[in-house]
């Protein structure tokens, strides 16, 4: 019989500090040309991805490590960290991965446009040709 892992008083003790390596914002679903272009604009920037989560929320994630995160993944300003960091619950943590809450990732314009072409064909057909062509890109 396998031994149960001991429960740590600090659930962040062995975490790779994922919560301190990105920012994310929930955005409107891409149901108009403007919203499609808005998400494309984000995807075209480095270290940015868009994802649709299992709750149906569209989110833009900006991958950028907090400047106060030390090499050992500990906070250099822990005692005076911002309130958003203080109130962040370890229970809401991804535990090192987005995989459990993400339904679909979009890291390139092509991935995003192929999704729209397949999942929202009527809306995709209304987009101008220069945007529809992105579906054939890598």
Short mmCIF file of N, CA and C in Angstrom, two decimals:
data_model
loop_
_atom_site.label_atom_id
_atom_site.label_comp_id
_atom_site.label_asym_id
_atom_site.label_seq_id
_atom_site.Cartn_x
_atom_site.Cartn_y
_atom_site.Cartn_z
N UNK A 1 0.83 -1.18 0.00
CA UNK A 1 0.00 0.00 0.00
C UNK A 1 0.89 1.25 0.00
N UNK A 2 0.59 2.21 -0.88
CA UNK A 2 1.38 3.43 -1.00
C UNK A 2 1.13 4.36 0.17
N UNK A 3 2.21 4.99 0.61
CA UNK A 3 2.09 5.95 1.70
C UNK A 3 1.45 7.23 1.19
N UNK A 4 0.60 7.81 2.01
CA UNK A 4 0.00 9.10 1.65
C UNK A 4 1.06 10.18 1.79
N UNK A 5 1.02 11.14 0.87
CA UNK A 5 1.95 12.25 0.94
C UNK A 5 1.60 13.12 2.14
N UNK A 6 2.61 13.58 2.86
CA UNK A 6 2.32 14.46 3.99
C UNK A 6 1.76 15.79 3.49
N UNK A 7 0.81 16.33 4.22
CA UNK A 7 0.22 17.60 3.85
C UNK A 7 1.08 18.71 4.43
N UNK A 8 1.52 19.61 3.58
CA UNK A 8 2.36 20.71 4.02
C UNK A 8 1.51 21.85 4.55
N UNK A 9 2.03 22.52 5.56
CA UNK A 9 1.35 23.72 6.08
C UNK A 9 1.37 24.82 5.03
N UNK A 10 2.35 24.76 4.15
CA UNK A 10 2.48 25.75 3.08
C UNK A 10 2.31 25.04 1.75
N UNK A 11 1.12 25.12 1.13
CA UNK A 11 0.90 24.40 -0.12
C UNK A 11 1.76 24.92 -1.27
N UNK A 12 2.37 26.08 -1.11
CA UNK A 12 3.20 26.66 -2.17
C UNK A 12 4.66 26.21 -2.06
N UNK A 13 4.98 25.46 -1.03
CA UNK A 13 6.36 25.10 -0.73
C UNK A 13 7.07 24.39 -1.90
N UNK A 14 6.38 23.51 -2.59
CA UNK A 14 7.01 22.77 -3.69
C UNK A 14 6.49 23.20 -5.05
N UNK A 15 5.76 24.29 -5.09
CA UNK A 15 5.17 24.77 -6.34
C UNK A 15 6.20 25.53 -7.18
N UNK A 16 6.10 25.44 -8.51
CA UNK A 16 7.00 26.21 -9.36
C UNK A 16 6.58 27.67 -9.53
N UNK A 17 5.70 28.16 -8.66
CA UNK A 17 5.27 29.57 -8.64
C UNK A 17 4.60 30.02 -9.94
N UNK A 18 3.77 29.17 -10.48
CA UNK A 18 3.08 29.50 -11.72
C UNK A 18 2.29 30.80 -11.58
N UNK A 19 1.66 31.01 -10.43
CA UNK A 19 0.85 32.22 -10.24
C UNK A 19 1.67 33.50 -10.32
N UNK A 20 2.97 33.39 -10.20
CA UNK A 20 3.85 34.57 -10.25
C UNK A 20 4.58 34.68 -11.59
N UNK A 21 4.16 33.89 -12.57
CA UNK A 21 4.84 33.92 -13.87
C UNK A 21 3.92 34.32 -15.02
N UNK A 22 2.70 34.72 -14.70
CA UNK A 22 1.80 35.19 -15.75
C UNK A 22 0.71 36.07 -15.13
N UNK A 23 0.08 36.85 -15.98
CA UNK A 23 -1.11 37.62 -15.63
C UNK A 23 -2.19 37.17 -16.59
N UNK A 24 -3.41 37.13 -16.16
CA UNK A 24 -4.48 36.78 -17.09
C UNK A 24 -5.69 37.66 -16.86
N UNK A 25 -6.38 37.92 -17.96
CA UNK A 25 -7.61 38.70 -17.89
C UNK A 25 -8.69 37.99 -18.69
N UNK A 26 -9.89 37.99 -18.17
CA UNK A 26 -11.02 37.42 -18.91
C UNK A 26 -11.49 38.48 -19.90
N UNK A 27 -11.74 38.05 -21.12
CA UNK A 27 -12.16 38.96 -22.19
C UNK A 27 -13.48 38.48 -22.79
N UNK A 28 -14.07 39.31 -23.62
CA UNK A 28 -15.32 38.93 -24.27
C UNK A 28 -15.07 37.83 -25.29
N UNK A 29 -16.06 36.97 -25.46
CA UNK A 29 -15.89 35.89 -26.44
C UNK A 29 -15.84 36.52 -27.83
N UNK A 30 -15.14 35.87 -28.75
CA UNK A 30 -14.96 36.42 -30.09
C UNK A 30 -16.20 36.24 -30.96
N UNK A 31 -17.24 37.02 -30.68
CA UNK A 31 -18.48 36.89 -31.44
C UNK A 31 -18.70 38.06 -32.41
N UNK A 32 -17.67 38.85 -32.63
CA UNK A 32 -17.73 39.93 -33.62
C UNK A 32 -16.35 40.09 -34.23
N UNK A 33 -16.30 40.76 -35.36
CA UNK A 33 -15.01 41.00 -36.02
C UNK A 33 -14.07 41.74 -35.07
N UNK A 34 -14.60 42.73 -34.36
CA UNK A 34 -13.76 43.51 -33.45
C UNK A 34 -13.15 42.63 -32.36
N UNK A 35 -13.95 41.71 -31.81
CA UNK A 35 -13.43 40.84 -30.75
C UNK A 35 -12.42 39.83 -31.31
N UNK A 36 -12.66 39.35 -32.52
CA UNK A 36 -11.70 38.44 -33.16
C UNK A 36 -10.38 39.17 -33.36
N UNK A 37 -10.43 40.39 -33.90
CA UNK A 37 -9.21 41.14 -34.14
C UNK A 37 -8.49 41.49 -32.83
N UNK A 38 -9.25 41.76 -31.79
CA UNK A 38 -8.68 42.06 -30.48
C UNK A 38 -7.87 40.86 -29.97
N UNK A 39 -8.43 39.66 -30.09
CA UNK A 39 -7.72 38.47 -29.63
C UNK A 39 -6.52 38.16 -30.53
N UNK A 40 -6.68 38.37 -31.84
CA UNK A 40 -5.55 38.17 -32.75
C UNK A 40 -4.40 39.09 -32.39
N UNK A 41 -4.72 40.33 -32.09
CA UNK A 41 -3.69 41.31 -31.73
C UNK A 41 -2.89 40.81 -30.53
N UNK A 42 -3.57 40.25 -29.54
CA UNK A 42 -2.87 39.72 -28.37
C UNK A 42 -1.98 38.54 -28.75
N UNK A 43 -2.52 37.61 -29.53
CA UNK A 43 -1.78 36.40 -29.90
C UNK A 43 -0.52 36.74 -30.69
N UNK A 44 -0.55 37.83 -31.44
CA UNK A 44 0.60 38.22 -32.25
C UNK A 44 1.78 38.73 -31.41
N UNK A 45 1.56 39.00 -30.16
CA UNK A 45 2.64 39.45 -29.28
C UNK A 45 3.31 38.25 -28.63
N UNK A 46 4.59 38.35 -28.39
CA UNK A 46 5.32 37.26 -27.77
C UNK A 46 4.88 36.99 -26.35
N UNK A 47 4.95 35.76 -25.94
CA UNK A 47 4.65 35.33 -24.57
C UNK A 47 3.21 35.62 -24.16
N UNK A 48 2.31 35.61 -25.14
CA UNK A 48 0.88 35.82 -24.88
C UNK A 48 0.12 34.68 -25.52
N UNK A 49 -0.87 34.18 -24.83
CA UNK A 49 -1.74 33.17 -25.42
C UNK A 49 -3.17 33.45 -24.99
N UNK A 50 -4.07 32.93 -25.78
CA UNK A 50 -5.50 33.04 -25.48
C UNK A 50 -5.98 31.63 -25.20
N UNK A 51 -6.88 31.50 -24.26
CA UNK A 51 -7.46 30.18 -24.04
C UNK A 51 -8.93 30.29 -23.67
N UNK A 52 -9.62 29.23 -23.97
CA UNK A 52 -11.02 29.05 -23.61
C UNK A 52 -11.01 28.02 -22.49
N UNK A 53 -11.57 28.39 -21.33
CA UNK A 53 -11.52 27.45 -20.21
C UNK A 53 -12.78 26.59 -20.13
N UNK A 54 -12.77 25.66 -19.22
CA UNK A 54 -13.87 24.71 -19.10
C UNK A 54 -15.16 25.35 -18.60
N UNK A 55 -15.07 26.58 -18.08
CA UNK A 55 -16.27 27.33 -17.67
C UNK A 55 -16.85 28.15 -18.82
N UNK A 56 -16.17 28.13 -19.98
CA UNK A 56 -16.62 28.91 -21.13
C UNK A 56 -16.08 30.33 -21.17
N UNK A 57 -15.14 30.65 -20.27
CA UNK A 57 -14.54 31.98 -20.26
C UNK A 57 -13.37 32.06 -21.23
N UNK A 58 -13.28 33.17 -21.95
CA UNK A 58 -12.16 33.45 -22.83
C UNK A 58 -11.16 34.29 -22.03
N UNK A 59 -9.91 33.90 -22.07
CA UNK A 59 -8.89 34.54 -21.25
C UNK A 59 -7.64 34.81 -22.07
N UNK A 60 -7.02 35.94 -21.81
CA UNK A 60 -5.71 36.26 -22.38
C UNK A 60 -4.70 36.11 -21.24
N UNK A 61 -3.66 35.32 -21.47
CA UNK A 61 -2.61 35.12 -20.48
C UNK A 61 -1.32 35.75 -21.00
N UNK A 62 -0.74 36.60 -20.18
CA UNK A 62 0.52 37.27 -20.49
C UNK A 62 1.60 36.60 -19.65
N UNK A 63 2.48 35.87 -20.29
CA UNK A 63 3.52 35.13 -19.56
C UNK A 63 4.69 36.06 -19.31
N UNK A 64 4.84 36.42 -18.04
CA UNK A 64 5.88 37.36 -17.65
C UNK A 64 6.13 37.17 -16.15
N UNK A 65 7.30 36.76 -15.81
CA UNK A 65 7.67 36.46 -14.42
C UNK A 65 7.68 37.74 -13.58
N UNK A 66 7.12 37.68 -12.38
CA UNK A 66 7.14 38.81 -11.45
C UNK A 66 8.59 39.19 -11.15
N UNK A 67 8.86 40.47 -11.15
CA UNK A 67 10.25 40.91 -10.92
C UNK A 67 10.71 40.64 -9.49
N UNK A 68 9.81 40.31 -8.58
CA UNK A 68 10.18 40.03 -7.20
C UNK A 68 10.27 38.53 -6.90
N UNK A 69 10.09 37.70 -7.91
CA UNK A 69 10.19 36.26 -7.71
C UNK A 69 11.66 35.85 -7.80
N UNK A 70 12.17 35.26 -6.72
CA UNK A 70 13.58 34.87 -6.68
C UNK A 70 13.79 33.56 -7.44
N UNK A 71 15.04 33.20 -7.64
CA UNK A 71 15.38 31.98 -8.38
C UNK A 71 14.80 30.73 -7.73
N UNK A 72 14.63 30.75 -6.41
CA UNK A 72 14.08 29.58 -5.72
C UNK A 72 12.55 29.61 -5.67
N UNK A 73 11.94 30.48 -6.47
CA UNK A 73 10.49 30.65 -6.57
C UNK A 73 9.85 31.17 -5.28
N UNK A 74 10.61 31.87 -4.50
CA UNK A 74 10.10 32.53 -3.30
C UNK A 74 9.99 34.03 -3.58
N UNK A 75 9.07 34.67 -2.89
CA UNK A 75 8.84 36.10 -3.07
C UNK A 75 9.87 36.92 -2.29
N UNK A 76 10.54 37.83 -2.98
CA UNK A 76 11.54 38.68 -2.34
C UNK A 76 10.91 39.77 -1.48
N UNK A 77 9.63 40.05 -1.68
CA UNK A 77 8.95 41.10 -0.90
C UNK A 77 7.74 40.52 -0.16
N UNK A 78 7.84 39.28 0.25
CA UNK A 78 6.70 38.58 0.84
C UNK A 78 6.02 39.39 1.96
N UNK A 79 6.77 39.97 2.85
CA UNK A 79 6.19 40.70 3.99
C UNK A 79 5.43 41.95 3.55
N UNK A 80 5.79 42.51 2.40
CA UNK A 80 5.11 43.71 1.93
C UNK A 80 4.51 43.54 0.53
N UNK A 81 4.18 42.31 0.20
CA UNK A 81 3.61 42.00 -1.12
C UNK A 81 2.25 42.69 -1.30
N UNK A 82 1.84 42.95 -2.54
CA UNK A 82 0.56 43.61 -2.80
C UNK A 82 -0.63 42.77 -2.30
N UNK A 83 -1.73 43.44 -2.07
CA UNK A 83 -2.92 42.75 -1.54
C UNK A 83 -3.42 41.66 -2.48
N UNK A 84 -3.28 41.85 -3.79
CA UNK A 84 -3.74 40.81 -4.72
C UNK A 84 -2.96 39.51 -4.49
N UNK A 85 -1.71 39.63 -4.13
CA UNK A 85 -0.91 38.44 -3.81
C UNK A 85 -1.32 37.85 -2.46
N UNK A 86 -1.62 38.71 -1.52
CA UNK A 86 -2.02 38.26 -0.17
C UNK A 86 -3.34 37.49 -0.20
N UNK A 87 -4.25 37.92 -1.06
CA UNK A 87 -5.58 37.31 -1.07
C UNK A 87 -5.70 36.15 -2.05
N UNK A 88 -4.67 35.90 -2.84
CA UNK A 88 -4.72 34.79 -3.79
C UNK A 88 -4.77 33.48 -3.02
N UNK A 89 -5.74 32.66 -3.34
CA UNK A 89 -5.93 31.40 -2.63
C UNK A 89 -5.17 30.26 -3.30
N UNK A 90 -4.43 29.52 -2.51
CA UNK A 90 -3.73 28.34 -3.04
C UNK A 90 -4.73 27.33 -3.58
N UNK A 91 -5.97 27.37 -3.08
CA UNK A 91 -7.00 26.44 -3.58
C UNK A 91 -7.35 26.73 -5.03
N UNK A 92 -7.17 27.96 -5.47
CA UNK A 92 -7.45 28.31 -6.86
C UNK A 92 -6.25 28.14 -7.77
N UNK A 93 -5.18 27.64 -7.20
CA UNK A 93 -3.93 27.51 -7.94
C UNK A 93 -4.02 26.42 -9.01
N UNK A 94 -3.32 26.66 -10.11
CA UNK A 94 -3.24 25.68 -11.18
C UNK A 94 -2.25 24.57 -10.85
N UNK A 95 -1.48 24.75 -9.80
CA UNK A 95 -0.53 23.72 -9.38
C UNK A 95 0.56 23.44 -10.39
N UNK A 96 0.90 24.40 -11.18
CA UNK A 96 1.98 24.21 -12.15
C UNK A 96 1.48 23.96 -13.55
N UNK A 97 0.18 23.95 -13.77
CA UNK A 97 -0.34 23.65 -15.10
C UNK A 97 -1.70 24.30 -15.32
N UNK A 98 -1.92 24.75 -16.55
CA UNK A 98 -3.23 25.26 -16.93
C UNK A 98 -4.16 24.10 -17.34
N UNK A 99 -3.59 22.96 -17.60
CA UNK A 99 -4.30 21.88 -18.27
C UNK A 99 -5.65 21.50 -17.68
N UNK A 100 -5.80 21.57 -16.38
CA UNK A 100 -7.05 21.15 -15.77
C UNK A 100 -8.21 22.10 -16.07
N UNK A 101 -7.92 23.38 -16.25
CA UNK A 101 -9.00 24.34 -16.45
C UNK A 101 -9.12 24.83 -17.89
N UNK A 102 -8.22 24.42 -18.76
CA UNK A 102 -8.21 24.91 -20.13
C UNK A 102 -8.82 23.90 -21.08
N UNK A 103 -9.77 24.38 -21.86
CA UNK A 103 -10.40 23.55 -22.88
C UNK A 103 -9.59 23.61 -24.18
N UNK A 104 -9.22 24.83 -24.60
CA UNK A 104 -8.46 25.03 -25.85
C UNK A 104 -7.47 26.17 -25.67
N UNK A 105 -6.20 25.95 -26.08
CA UNK A 105 -5.16 26.98 -26.10
C UNK A 105 -5.01 27.53 -27.51
N UNK A 106 -4.71 28.80 -27.61
CA UNK A 106 -4.40 29.41 -28.91
C UNK A 106 -3.10 30.19 -28.75
N UNK A 107 -2.05 29.67 -29.36
CA UNK A 107 -0.74 30.33 -29.27
C UNK A 107 -0.35 31.02 -30.56
N UNK A 108 -1.07 30.70 -31.64
CA UNK A 108 -0.79 31.33 -32.94
C UNK A 108 -2.10 31.78 -33.56
N UNK A 109 -2.03 32.77 -34.47
CA UNK A 109 -3.25 33.19 -35.17
C UNK A 109 -3.90 32.02 -35.93
N UNK A 110 -3.07 31.15 -36.51
CA UNK A 110 -3.61 30.01 -37.25
C UNK A 110 -4.44 29.08 -36.38
N UNK A 111 -3.96 28.77 -35.19
CA UNK A 111 -4.72 27.92 -34.27
C UNK A 111 -6.08 28.53 -33.95
N UNK A 112 -6.06 29.82 -33.65
CA UNK A 112 -7.28 30.53 -33.29
C UNK A 112 -8.27 30.56 -34.46
N UNK A 113 -7.79 30.89 -35.64
CA UNK A 113 -8.68 31.01 -36.80
C UNK A 113 -9.21 29.64 -37.23
N UNK A 114 -8.42 28.58 -37.12
CA UNK A 114 -8.92 27.24 -37.45
C UNK A 114 -10.02 26.83 -36.47
N UNK A 115 -9.87 27.20 -35.22
CA UNK A 115 -10.92 26.92 -34.24
C UNK A 115 -12.21 27.64 -34.64
N UNK A 116 -12.10 28.92 -34.96
CA UNK A 116 -13.30 29.68 -35.36
C UNK A 116 -13.94 29.09 -36.61
N UNK A 117 -13.11 28.70 -37.57
CA UNK A 117 -13.63 28.12 -38.82
C UNK A 117 -14.43 26.85 -38.53
N UNK A 118 -13.94 26.03 -37.60
CA UNK A 118 -14.60 24.77 -37.29
C UNK A 118 -15.79 24.95 -36.34
N UNK A 119 -15.62 25.75 -35.30
CA UNK A 119 -16.63 25.86 -34.25
C UNK A 119 -17.68 26.94 -34.50
N UNK A 120 -17.33 27.94 -35.28
CA UNK A 120 -18.25 29.06 -35.56
C UNK A 120 -18.19 29.40 -37.05
N UNK A 121 -18.57 28.45 -37.90
CA UNK A 121 -18.40 28.64 -39.35
C UNK A 121 -19.14 29.84 -39.92
N UNK A 122 -20.34 30.12 -39.44
CA UNK A 122 -21.11 31.26 -39.97
C UNK A 122 -20.38 32.57 -39.67
N UNK A 123 -19.91 32.72 -38.46
CA UNK A 123 -19.17 33.93 -38.10
C UNK A 123 -17.85 34.02 -38.82
N UNK A 124 -17.18 32.88 -39.01
CA UNK A 124 -15.90 32.85 -39.71
C UNK A 124 -16.08 33.34 -41.15
N UNK A 125 -17.15 32.90 -41.81
CA UNK A 125 -17.38 33.29 -43.21
C UNK A 125 -17.62 34.79 -43.36
N UNK A 126 -18.07 35.45 -42.29
CA UNK A 126 -18.32 36.89 -42.35
C UNK A 126 -17.05 37.72 -42.19
N UNK A 127 -15.98 37.07 -41.78
CA UNK A 127 -14.73 37.81 -41.60
C UNK A 127 -14.12 38.15 -42.96
N UNK A 128 -13.37 39.24 -43.04
CA UNK A 128 -12.74 39.60 -44.31
C UNK A 128 -11.70 38.56 -44.72
N UNK A 129 -11.43 38.45 -46.02
CA UNK A 129 -10.51 37.43 -46.53
C UNK A 129 -9.13 37.44 -45.86
N UNK A 130 -8.59 38.61 -45.57
CA UNK A 130 -7.24 38.64 -44.99
C UNK A 130 -7.21 37.99 -43.60
N UNK A 131 -8.32 38.01 -42.89
CA UNK A 131 -8.38 37.32 -41.60
C UNK A 131 -8.64 35.83 -41.79
N UNK A 132 -9.52 35.48 -42.72
CA UNK A 132 -9.81 34.05 -42.96
C UNK A 132 -8.55 33.32 -43.42
N UNK A 133 -7.69 33.99 -44.18
CA UNK A 133 -6.45 33.36 -44.67
C UNK A 133 -5.54 32.92 -43.53
N UNK A 134 -5.65 33.54 -42.39
CA UNK A 134 -4.81 33.17 -41.25
C UNK A 134 -5.06 31.73 -40.81
N UNK A 135 -6.22 31.18 -41.13
CA UNK A 135 -6.54 29.80 -40.75
C UNK A 135 -5.60 28.80 -41.41
N UNK A 136 -4.97 29.19 -42.52
CA UNK A 136 -4.07 28.26 -43.21
C UNK A 136 -2.62 28.41 -42.74
N UNK A 137 -2.37 29.34 -41.82
CA UNK A 137 -1.01 29.53 -41.30
C UNK A 137 -0.74 28.59 -40.14
N UNK A 138 0.52 28.34 -39.91
CA UNK A 138 0.93 27.47 -38.78
C UNK A 138 0.61 28.10 -37.45
#
